[in-house]
Amino acid sequence: MSHATTPVGTERKIVTELPGPKSQAMHERRKATVSHGLTQGFPVYIERAEGSILVDIDDNRLLDLGSGIAVTTVGHAVPAITDAVSRQVADFTHTCFMVTPYEEYIEVCEELAAITPGDHHKTSALFNSGAEAVENAVKIARLATGRDAIVVVDHAYHGRTNLTMALTAKNMPYKDRFGPFAPEVYRVPTSYPFRDGLSGPEAAQRAISAIESSVGAHNVAAILIEPIQGEGGFIVPADGFLPALSAWTKANGALFIADEIQSGFCRTGEWFAVDHEGVIPDIVTTAKGLAGGMPLAGVTGRAEIMNAVHEGGLGGTYGGNPVAAAASLATIKALRVGQMHLRAREIEQLMVPFLREVQASAPIVGDVRGRGAMIVIEFVVPGGKEPNAAATKAIIEYCTKRGVVVISCGTYGNCVRLLPALSISDEQLRDGLGVLAEAIRSI
Ligand SMILES: Cc1ncc(COP(=O)(O)O)c(C=O)c1O
């Protein structure tokens, strides 16, 4: 907790080695009392943040290119959001929507109906986390279709609860020895242009053949897919892959569930990543960017599907908490009024050519891809496509030690993902990219 009054400013400024002495001491306290099962990350402890700058307890100013994994899309401590939260805290913090409801919950559902793809009648239910939203989307899809099978793809990430572990592809660290896992989950190949070289329709046909032969079309309740695969490595499927899968679900009485938890809320240059391909999902799951840092998640879908659930079948004590809902309404307004999807496109225009230029002289850069402010660099062993996790680790360490916060991802641990706030300035972005380029060249 901080009561510091010095301005945060807009520049990265490192005044101790990182992690600094206070952070190192804090880390010792942590080790004694916080489960070692949580990712340790870079042990720099934060006490304040503003815009794209994080201030640690040693008074270092770090540039945040991760946004807490695509959450603070509008930026840290944005007055419109913090004011909305403060007002709501002063009004009331909790009643439980299932016991004595309130307007903020309804307003978030109205916004979700307006901004998710398609102009059909939609209803929503709100939850606390992305995994909880995905679990509920699966519950709803099974009930609405009367079928059991859920189809997911290679490299998928949908969460860490028991059902979502089954839906998630990668064993370490998410699933190892945590089973047994939930049944009736079937995994098929995805579209990964850098690694499979297939066109969208070819990759879709490969997935569909696998579904038809190993699951049976009539058993499929839903295909659940991230339109840009997040933890798996910001894998942008080849054009036509998502529309073909969506068309297949329609033709076979199954549902298409888009998991937009990481890719939603203007991050990719549209409200949602499926918007780039004109796909209209039956159900959309949201979280992360939905509420500017407050825990909130949503399941939004065709009214006839969502409303098929019996009364009391959906819910939870905190889902759609009024403070999180107030944050969400302010966040969505800021995104809309600021037309921040356009800023995401500008960020892509700045980042991608810069990184492609770095790639031209750095054989460890296998691929630069992504959309909007959701860009990744995939590192390989020079001369081929063998994943280079060691280089990735070294690059992340180089950046974080200089106060540029970037996060890894990828099934093979060989990607550096860039998820800046959409309010980041060009100067800040150039500063962060400069350090990243140095890091790549240092390998
Ligand atoms: C696409 C996707 N789905 C689901 C989740 C799980 O969300 P949470 O961590 O809020 O449970 C994540 C989190 O990274 C995600 O990226």
PDB file of C-alpha atoms and ligand atoms in Angstrom, residues 129-131 134 157-159 226 231 259 261-262 288, ligand 1:
ATOM      1  CA  SER A 129     -12.931 -15.082 -13.778  1.00  0.00           C
ATOM      2  CA  GLY A 130     -12.289 -16.217 -17.302  1.00  0.00           C
ATOM      3  CA  ALA A 131     -12.219 -19.875 -16.318  1.00  0.00           C
ATOM      4  CA  VAL A 134     -15.739 -20.773 -19.898  1.00  0.00           C
ATOM      5  CA  TYR A 157      -5.817 -22.224 -23.152  1.00  0.00           C
ATOM      6  CA  HIS A 158      -9.131 -21.841 -21.346  1.00  0.00           C
ATOM      7  CA  GLY A 159      -8.169 -21.775 -17.654  1.00  0.00           C
ATOM      8  CA  GLU A 226      -9.866 -18.623 -29.002  1.00  0.00           C
ATOM      9  CA  GLU A 231      -1.262 -18.530 -24.070  1.00  0.00           C
ATOM     10  CA  ASP A 259     -13.291 -17.439 -26.095  1.00  0.00           C
ATOM     11  CA  ILE A 261     -11.068 -13.519 -22.831  1.00  0.00           C
ATOM     12  CA  GLN A 262      -7.611 -12.377 -23.960  1.00  0.00           C
ATOM     13  CA  LYS A 288      -9.687  -9.528 -18.571  1.00  0.00           C
TER      14      LYS A 288
HETATM   15  C1  LIG B   1      -8.388 -17.254 -23.765  1.00  0.00           C
HETATM   16  C2  LIG B   1      -8.455 -17.423 -22.279  1.00  0.00           C
HETATM   17  N1  LIG B   1      -9.474 -18.098 -21.740  1.00  0.00           N
HETATM   18  C3  LIG B   1      -9.570 -18.263 -20.410  1.00  0.00           C
HETATM   19  C4  LIG B   1      -8.636 -17.745 -19.549  1.00  0.00           C
HETATM   20  C5  LIG B   1      -8.776 -17.932 -18.067  1.00  0.00           C
HETATM   21  O1  LIG B   1      -9.071 -16.718 -17.464  1.00  0.00           O
HETATM   22  P1  LIG B   1      -8.816 -16.520 -15.886  1.00  0.00           P
HETATM   23  O2  LIG B   1      -7.364 -16.541 -15.658  1.00  0.00           O
HETATM   24  O3  LIG B   1      -9.459 -15.196 -15.577  1.00  0.00           O
HETATM   25  O4  LIG B   1      -9.518 -17.655 -15.214  1.00  0.00           O
HETATM   26  C6  LIG B   1      -7.559 -17.023 -20.071  1.00  0.00           C
HETATM   27  C7  LIG B   1      -6.517 -16.478 -19.196  1.00  0.00           C
HETATM   28  O5  LIG B   1      -5.398 -16.198 -19.588  1.00  0.00           O
HETATM   29  C8  LIG B   1      -7.456 -16.862 -21.476  1.00  0.00           C
HETATM   30  O6  LIG B   1      -6.441 -16.198 -22.034  1.00  0.00           O
END
